[in-house]
Short mmCIF file of C-alpha atoms and ligand atoms in Angstrom, two decimals:
data_model
loop_
_atom_site.label_atom_id
_atom_site.label_comp_id
_atom_site.label_asym_id
_atom_site.label_seq_id
_atom_site.Cartn_x
_atom_site.Cartn_y
_atom_site.Cartn_z
CA MET A 18 30.01 11.76 -20.31
CA GLY A 19 33.18 10.96 -18.37
CA ASP A 20 34.24 12.81 -15.22
CA ASN A 21 36.78 15.44 -16.31
CA THR A 22 37.03 17.10 -12.90
CA ILE A 23 40.47 17.80 -11.46
CA TYR A 24 40.21 16.98 -7.74
CA ARG A 25 42.64 18.88 -5.52
CA ALA A 26 43.56 19.32 -1.84
CA SER A 27 46.37 21.19 -0.08
CA THR A 28 47.89 21.01 3.37
CA THR A 29 51.01 21.92 5.32
CA ALA A 30 53.04 19.91 7.83
CA PRO A 31 55.64 21.12 10.32
CA VAL A 32 59.21 20.09 11.09
CA ASN A 33 59.74 18.22 14.37
CA ILE A 34 62.96 17.95 16.37
CA ALA A 35 63.33 14.96 18.69
CA VAL A 36 64.40 15.44 22.31
CA ILE A 37 64.41 11.65 22.82
CA LYS A 38 65.85 10.30 19.58
CA TYR A 39 64.70 7.54 17.25
CA TRP A 40 67.72 5.51 16.16
CA GLY A 41 67.38 1.88 15.09
CA LYS A 42 64.74 -0.21 13.32
CA ARG A 43 63.42 -3.62 14.21
CA ASP A 44 61.68 -3.74 10.80
CA ALA A 45 63.28 -1.70 8.01
CA LYS A 46 60.37 -2.21 5.58
CA LEU A 47 57.67 -0.89 7.91
CA ASN A 48 60.02 1.58 9.70
CA LEU A 49 59.33 0.02 13.09
CA PRO A 50 61.73 1.45 15.68
CA THR A 51 63.79 -0.25 18.38
CA ASN A 52 62.83 2.49 20.86
CA SER A 53 60.11 5.06 21.42
CA SER A 54 60.92 8.75 20.78
CA LEU A 55 59.56 12.17 21.70
CA SER A 56 59.72 15.39 19.71
CA VAL A 57 58.81 19.05 19.71
CA THR A 58 56.94 20.43 16.68
CA LEU A 59 58.27 23.76 15.40
CA SER A 60 56.20 26.67 14.11
CA GLN A 61 55.06 26.41 10.51
CA ASP A 62 55.64 30.15 10.10
CA ASP A 63 59.33 29.32 9.93
CA LEU A 64 59.70 25.68 8.92
CA ARG A 65 57.11 23.64 7.04
CA THR A 66 56.29 21.70 3.87
CA HIS A 67 53.30 22.79 1.77
CA THR A 68 51.82 20.07 -0.46
CA THR A 69 49.02 20.00 -3.02
CA ALA A 70 47.73 16.64 -4.23
CA SER A 71 45.50 16.36 -7.28
CA CYS A 72 44.06 13.56 -9.36
CA SER A 73 41.84 13.25 -12.39
CA SER A 74 40.69 10.66 -14.90
CA THR A 75 42.12 13.05 -17.53
CA PHE A 76 45.68 12.63 -16.16
CA SER A 77 47.74 9.97 -17.87
CA GLY A 78 50.92 8.15 -17.02
CA PRO A 79 52.34 7.29 -13.63
CA ASP A 80 51.99 9.23 -10.35
CA THR A 81 54.37 12.21 -10.14
CA LEU A 82 55.88 14.38 -7.40
CA LEU A 83 57.54 17.79 -7.77
CA LEU A 84 59.58 19.05 -4.80
CA ASN A 85 60.61 22.71 -4.98
CA GLY A 86 60.11 22.48 -8.75
CA SER A 87 62.23 19.33 -9.30
CA PRO A 88 60.73 15.97 -10.29
CA GLN A 89 61.27 13.29 -7.63
CA ASP A 90 61.42 9.52 -8.00
CA VAL A 91 58.23 8.06 -6.51
CA SER A 92 59.02 4.45 -7.40
CA GLY A 93 60.78 3.78 -4.07
CA ALA A 94 59.19 1.34 -1.65
CA ARG A 95 58.49 4.02 0.99
CA THR A 96 56.52 6.41 -1.23
CA GLN A 97 54.76 3.47 -2.85
CA ALA A 98 53.75 2.12 0.58
CA CYS A 99 52.11 5.49 1.41
CA PHE A 100 50.29 5.68 -1.95
CA LYS A 101 49.10 2.08 -1.62
CA ALA A 102 47.77 2.50 1.92
CA LEU A 103 45.89 5.73 1.05
CA ARG A 104 44.45 4.31 -2.19
CA GLY A 105 43.34 1.23 -0.24
CA LEU A 106 41.40 3.38 2.24
CA ARG A 107 39.82 5.39 -0.59
CA ALA A 108 38.88 2.17 -2.43
CA GLU A 109 37.05 0.97 0.71
CA LEU A 110 35.00 4.20 0.69
CA GLU A 111 34.25 3.78 -3.01
CA THR A 112 33.11 0.19 -2.48
CA ALA A 113 30.84 1.27 0.39
CA ASN A 114 29.43 4.16 -1.66
CA PRO A 115 29.42 3.32 -5.40
CA SER A 116 28.30 6.86 -6.36
CA LEU A 117 31.68 8.29 -5.29
CA PRO A 118 34.14 9.11 -8.11
CA LYS A 119 36.81 6.42 -8.40
CA LEU A 120 39.69 8.68 -7.31
CA SER A 121 41.66 5.64 -6.13
CA THR A 122 42.15 4.63 -9.78
CA TYR A 123 43.33 8.05 -11.06
CA PRO A 124 47.01 9.08 -11.40
CA LEU A 125 48.24 11.43 -8.66
CA ARG A 126 50.02 14.75 -9.27
CA ILE A 127 51.76 16.01 -6.14
CA VAL A 128 53.46 19.40 -5.83
CA SER A 129 55.43 20.12 -2.68
CA SER A 130 57.61 22.96 -1.40
CA ASN A 131 59.52 23.79 1.76
CA ASN A 132 59.59 27.34 3.20
CA PHE A 133 63.14 26.67 4.40
CA PRO A 134 66.02 25.93 2.04
CA THR A 135 66.16 22.15 1.46
CA ALA A 136 69.92 22.63 1.33
CA ALA A 137 69.86 23.92 4.92
CA GLY A 138 70.72 20.42 6.05
CA LEU A 139 67.53 20.15 8.12
CA ALA A 140 65.65 16.89 8.02
CA SER A 141 62.86 17.56 5.54
CA SER A 142 61.65 13.96 5.22
CA ALA A 143 59.50 14.31 8.37
CA SER A 144 57.48 17.33 7.22
CA GLY A 145 57.64 16.07 3.62
CA PHE A 146 56.01 12.67 4.20
CA ALA A 147 53.57 14.06 6.78
CA ALA A 148 52.35 16.68 4.27
CA LEU A 149 52.23 14.16 1.43
CA VAL A 150 50.10 11.71 3.41
CA ARG A 151 47.69 14.36 4.72
CA ALA A 152 47.30 16.07 1.35
CA ILE A 153 46.27 12.76 -0.27
CA ALA A 154 44.04 11.84 2.72
CA ASN A 155 42.28 15.21 2.30
CA LEU A 156 42.02 14.71 -1.48
CA TYR A 157 40.41 11.29 -0.88
CA GLU A 158 38.17 12.73 1.90
CA LEU A 159 39.28 9.95 4.23
CA HIS A 160 38.64 11.84 7.50
CA SER A 161 41.28 9.66 9.15
CA SER A 162 42.58 10.69 12.57
CA PRO A 163 46.14 12.07 12.86
CA THR A 164 47.02 8.84 14.71
CA ALA A 165 45.76 6.70 11.82
CA LEU A 166 47.66 8.87 9.32
CA SER A 167 50.80 8.66 11.49
CA GLN A 168 50.86 4.91 10.83
CA ILE A 169 50.95 5.57 7.08
CA ALA A 170 53.44 8.48 7.24
CA ARG A 171 55.76 6.32 9.37
CA GLN A 172 56.20 4.00 6.39
CA GLY A 173 57.47 6.95 4.35
CA SER A 174 59.96 8.07 6.99
CA GLY A 175 59.92 7.06 10.64
CA SER A 176 60.13 10.58 12.06
CA ALA A 177 57.29 11.75 9.75
CA CYS A 178 54.71 10.10 12.02
CA ARG A 179 55.50 12.74 14.68
CA SER A 180 54.83 15.65 12.26
CA LEU A 181 51.08 14.86 12.15
CA PHE A 182 50.70 16.60 15.53
CA GLY A 183 51.62 19.97 16.99
CA GLY A 184 53.28 20.57 20.36
CA TYR A 185 54.95 17.68 22.19
CA VAL A 186 54.59 14.33 20.44
CA ALA A 187 55.53 10.76 21.41
CA TRP A 188 56.04 7.94 18.95
CA ASP A 189 55.34 4.73 20.85
CA GLN A 190 57.49 1.96 19.43
CA GLY A 191 54.77 -0.71 19.75
CA SER A 192 55.38 -4.45 19.62
CA ALA A 193 53.04 -5.78 16.90
CA ALA A 194 54.80 -7.30 13.88
CA ASP A 195 52.48 -5.42 11.48
CA GLY A 196 53.20 -2.01 13.04
CA SER A 197 49.56 -1.43 14.01
CA ASP A 198 50.59 -0.15 17.47
CA SER A 199 53.66 1.86 16.37
CA LEU A 200 51.90 5.23 16.40
CA ALA A 201 52.37 8.89 17.24
CA ARG A 202 50.28 10.60 19.94
CA GLU A 203 50.10 14.09 21.41
CA VAL A 204 51.80 14.38 24.81
CA ALA A 205 50.79 18.04 25.25
CA PRO A 206 49.70 20.84 22.89
CA ALA A 207 52.07 23.77 22.28
CA SER A 208 49.73 25.95 24.38
CA HIS A 209 50.59 23.83 27.44
CA TRP A 210 54.03 25.50 27.63
CA PRO A 211 53.67 28.74 25.63
CA GLU A 212 57.05 30.14 26.72
CA MET A 213 59.03 27.38 24.95
CA ARG A 214 61.28 28.65 22.13
CA ALA A 215 63.75 27.02 19.74
CA LEU A 216 66.79 28.44 18.01
CA VAL A 217 67.74 26.53 14.85
CA LEU A 218 71.39 27.06 13.88
CA VAL A 219 72.59 26.00 10.44
CA VAL A 220 76.15 24.91 11.14
CA SER A 221 76.48 23.28 7.71
CA ALA A 222 74.18 23.20 4.70
CA ALA A 223 75.99 20.16 3.25
CA LYS A 224 74.06 16.93 2.74
CA LYS A 225 74.81 14.49 5.54
CA GLY A 226 77.57 11.96 4.93
CA VAL A 227 75.75 8.89 6.28
CA SER A 228 71.99 8.66 5.70
CA SER A 229 69.83 7.98 8.75
CA THR A 230 68.56 4.72 7.29
CA THR A 231 72.06 3.36 6.61
CA GLY A 232 73.47 4.72 9.87
CA MET A 233 70.73 3.10 11.96
CA GLN A 234 71.16 -0.28 10.35
CA THR A 235 74.94 -0.21 10.89
CA THR A 236 74.46 0.86 14.51
CA VAL A 237 71.99 -1.96 15.23
CA ALA A 238 74.38 -4.47 13.64
CA THR A 239 77.62 -3.35 15.31
CA SER A 240 77.26 -1.10 18.38
CA ALA A 241 77.67 -2.66 21.83
CA LEU A 242 76.23 0.47 23.48
CA PHE A 243 73.11 0.39 21.32
CA ARG A 244 71.32 -2.38 23.24
CA ALA A 245 71.66 -0.50 26.55
CA ARG A 246 70.29 2.65 24.88
CA ALA A 247 67.26 0.92 23.36
CA GLU A 248 66.39 -1.38 26.27
CA ASP A 249 67.39 0.57 29.35
CA VAL A 250 68.27 4.25 28.75
CA VAL A 251 65.43 5.39 26.47
CA PRO A 252 62.44 3.70 28.21
CA LYS A 253 63.37 5.45 31.49
CA ARG A 254 63.94 8.78 29.72
CA MET A 255 60.60 8.65 27.89
CA ALA A 256 58.80 8.49 31.24
CA GLU A 257 60.99 11.23 32.76
CA MET A 258 60.52 13.47 29.73
CA GLU A 259 56.75 13.09 29.78
CA ARG A 260 56.80 14.08 33.46
CA ALA A 261 59.09 17.08 32.79
CA ILE A 262 56.72 18.31 30.06
CA ALA A 263 53.57 17.69 32.15
CA GLU A 264 55.10 19.69 35.05
CA ARG A 265 56.76 22.32 32.79
CA ASP A 266 60.06 21.50 34.52
CA PHE A 267 62.55 23.16 32.12
CA ASP A 268 65.64 22.11 34.09
CA ALA A 269 64.67 18.42 33.79
CA PHE A 270 63.52 18.86 30.15
CA ALA A 271 66.88 20.45 29.28
CA ARG A 272 69.06 17.89 31.05
CA LEU A 273 67.19 14.95 29.50
CA THR A 274 67.35 16.57 26.03
CA MET A 275 71.11 17.15 26.20
CA ARG A 276 71.89 13.73 27.69
CA ASP A 277 69.80 11.98 25.06
CA SER A 278 71.48 13.88 22.22
CA ASN A 279 74.88 12.96 23.65
CA ASN A 280 73.86 9.33 24.18
CA PHE A 281 72.65 9.09 20.56
CA HIS A 282 75.93 10.57 19.24
CA ALA A 283 77.94 8.24 21.54
CA VAL A 284 76.12 5.27 19.99
CA CYS A 285 76.96 6.68 16.53
CA LEU A 286 80.63 6.87 17.53
CA ASP A 287 80.40 3.29 18.86
CA THR A 288 79.21 2.11 15.43
CA GLU A 289 81.67 0.33 13.13
CA PRO A 290 82.76 2.16 11.05
CA PRO A 291 82.13 5.12 13.39
CA ILE A 292 79.60 7.78 12.39
CA PHE A 293 80.53 11.43 13.07
CA TYR A 294 77.63 13.84 12.79
CA LEU A 295 78.95 16.65 15.03
CA ASN A 296 81.73 19.01 13.95
CA ASP A 297 83.84 21.65 15.73
CA VAL A 298 81.11 24.30 15.45
CA SER A 299 78.59 21.83 16.94
CA ARG A 300 80.94 21.27 19.85
CA ALA A 301 81.38 25.05 20.27
CA ALA A 302 77.57 25.33 20.54
CA ILE A 303 77.58 22.62 23.24
CA ARG A 304 80.26 24.50 25.20
CA LEU A 305 78.34 27.76 24.88
CA VAL A 306 75.19 26.16 26.35
CA GLU A 307 77.27 24.67 29.16
CA CYS A 308 78.70 28.16 29.91
CA ILE A 309 75.24 29.79 29.85
CA ASN A 310 73.84 27.15 32.21
CA ALA A 311 76.84 27.27 34.55
CA ALA A 312 76.52 31.08 34.83
CA ALA A 313 72.75 30.79 35.46
CA GLY A 314 73.26 28.07 38.10
CA LYS A 315 70.60 25.90 36.39
CA ALA A 316 69.72 24.70 32.92
CA VAL A 317 68.16 27.60 30.99
CA ALA A 318 69.20 26.31 27.54
CA ALA A 319 69.30 22.82 25.99
CA TYR A 320 71.10 21.71 22.82
CA THR A 321 70.18 18.80 20.60
CA PHE A 322 71.67 17.49 17.34
CA ASP A 323 70.18 15.08 14.80
CA ALA A 324 71.99 13.18 12.06
CA GLY A 325 74.11 16.22 11.15
CA PRO A 326 76.03 19.12 12.72
CA ASN A 327 73.15 21.63 12.96
CA ALA A 328 72.15 22.68 16.46
CA VAL A 329 68.68 23.23 17.88
CA ILE A 330 68.68 25.13 21.18
CA TYR A 331 65.58 25.08 23.39
CA PHE A 332 64.96 27.83 25.97
CA LEU A 333 62.10 29.72 27.62
CA GLU A 334 60.97 33.15 26.42
CA GLN A 335 62.08 34.84 29.66
CA ASN A 336 65.66 33.74 28.88
CA ALA A 337 65.57 34.73 25.19
CA GLY A 338 67.85 37.74 25.70
CA LEU A 339 70.45 35.66 27.54
CA VAL A 340 70.38 32.57 25.31
CA ALA A 341 69.78 34.02 21.84
CA GLY A 342 71.93 37.06 22.73
CA THR A 343 74.89 34.89 23.76
CA PHE A 344 74.59 32.82 20.59
CA LYS A 345 74.42 35.99 18.48
CA THR A 346 77.58 37.29 20.15
CA PHE A 347 79.63 34.12 19.78
CA LEU A 348 78.13 32.22 16.83
CA GLY A 349 76.30 35.09 15.12
CA HIS A 350 77.81 34.25 11.73
CA LEU A 351 75.55 31.17 11.47
CA ASP A 352 72.25 31.30 9.59
CA GLY A 353 69.17 30.14 11.40
CA TRP A 354 65.78 30.84 12.87
CA GLN A 355 64.44 31.70 16.27
CA THR A 356 61.04 30.09 16.36
CA GLU A 357 58.09 29.11 18.50
CA LEU A 358 56.32 25.80 18.79
CA GLY A 359 53.87 24.67 16.15
CA ASN A 360 50.32 24.42 17.35
CA LYS A 361 47.68 23.58 14.80
CA LEU A 362 48.11 21.93 11.45
CA ALA A 363 46.59 23.68 8.45
CA GLY A 364 43.97 22.01 6.28
CA GLN A 365 43.35 19.14 8.65
CA ALA A 366 40.87 16.55 7.42
CA GLY A 367 37.84 15.71 9.51
C1 2P0 B 93 64.80 11.53 15.27
N1 2P0 B 93 66.43 11.04 13.46
O1 2P0 B 93 64.22 10.99 16.23
C2 2P0 B 93 66.12 10.93 14.85
C3 2P0 B 93 67.28 11.57 15.56
C4 2P0 B 93 67.78 11.44 13.23
C5 2P0 B 93 68.41 11.51 14.56
O2 2P0 B 93 64.45 10.31 12.80
O3 2P0 B 93 64.95 5.83 7.84
O4 2P0 B 93 64.68 10.24 8.40
O5 2P0 B 93 63.30 7.57 7.16
O6 2P0 B 93 62.87 6.17 9.17
O7 2P0 B 93 63.06 9.39 10.15
C6 2P0 B 93 65.98 10.62 11.10
O8 2P0 B 93 65.54 9.44 10.60
O9 2P0 B 93 64.73 7.84 9.15
C7 2P0 B 93 65.58 10.64 12.51
P1 2P0 B 93 63.91 6.80 8.29
P2 2P0 B 93 64.38 9.31 9.52
O10 2P0 B 93 64.34 12.56 14.70
#
């Protein structure tokens, strides 16, 4: 009798928003970055990917992936690298314990959905690859640590390695050629700073003009400012940001976050041809934060922008009325979410 069981595991992974940005690869195949980065994980109540992975000897044909009901191409090198690494770990278990079913040889069926509109222009590759890797790791009963899984998720999309953790997360760039030390780690859990809030503002739902992968490669090849950012600016800021988080120093956290966002967008502008991710509404959001902070006499709000015009504003709960209220008054026509920080991941293996 053959094994007709359908094996299945589900998990969710959160969205993360960097406050010290990843921009530039020293190895495009392994997604090894030219600088370390640090992010804040958002609550899965508002923004997350849910993924179910299944496999069975009764399935035929190639591996498949459905995202929000649409078939996705899984033949790309990044998805294949994740599948290969996870199957390799499962095969090791099967070799060590020959009574285990040979899941590593069965086709995979993966079904994934986001609880935020994919068209919202928010980076979904981070939560998407983090959920994909953990769902398959759970299916294969790998019991790998989040750090070990971060090394696999990184090969799917660099920023995905940071979505394996909640709270405040660093991605250490590492120096090994094989990427074995380019890993994510928890800087502090969300509970360390429970008053932290984020306001996500959808300035534009359009797909970004220049993909992160292409933009980074062009920046590394052409920008004169880039080297100073990677070698001098970011290493200092990583240390300062870790201190600001450890001491719950919002003023320092906010100033570093805004300066790093602006430095990243300056490097984009310094790229040839120049990359413009911000638009007039983004700049209006920056001015609004500057006005709020000037009136408060200290930084009570911090803006940050990724590879697109959408704003994320960080603030503390005690300033929610001031910050969220001001944004509602002046930019209230924008869609978005006010959210907390993500703490625990659901369905964690091990
Ligand atoms: C970040 N971004 O640190 C930075 C800030 C965008 C701006 O990580 O090529 O989708 O898949 O490794 O992770 C977006 O880049 O790029 C990103 P790949 P990814 O969040």
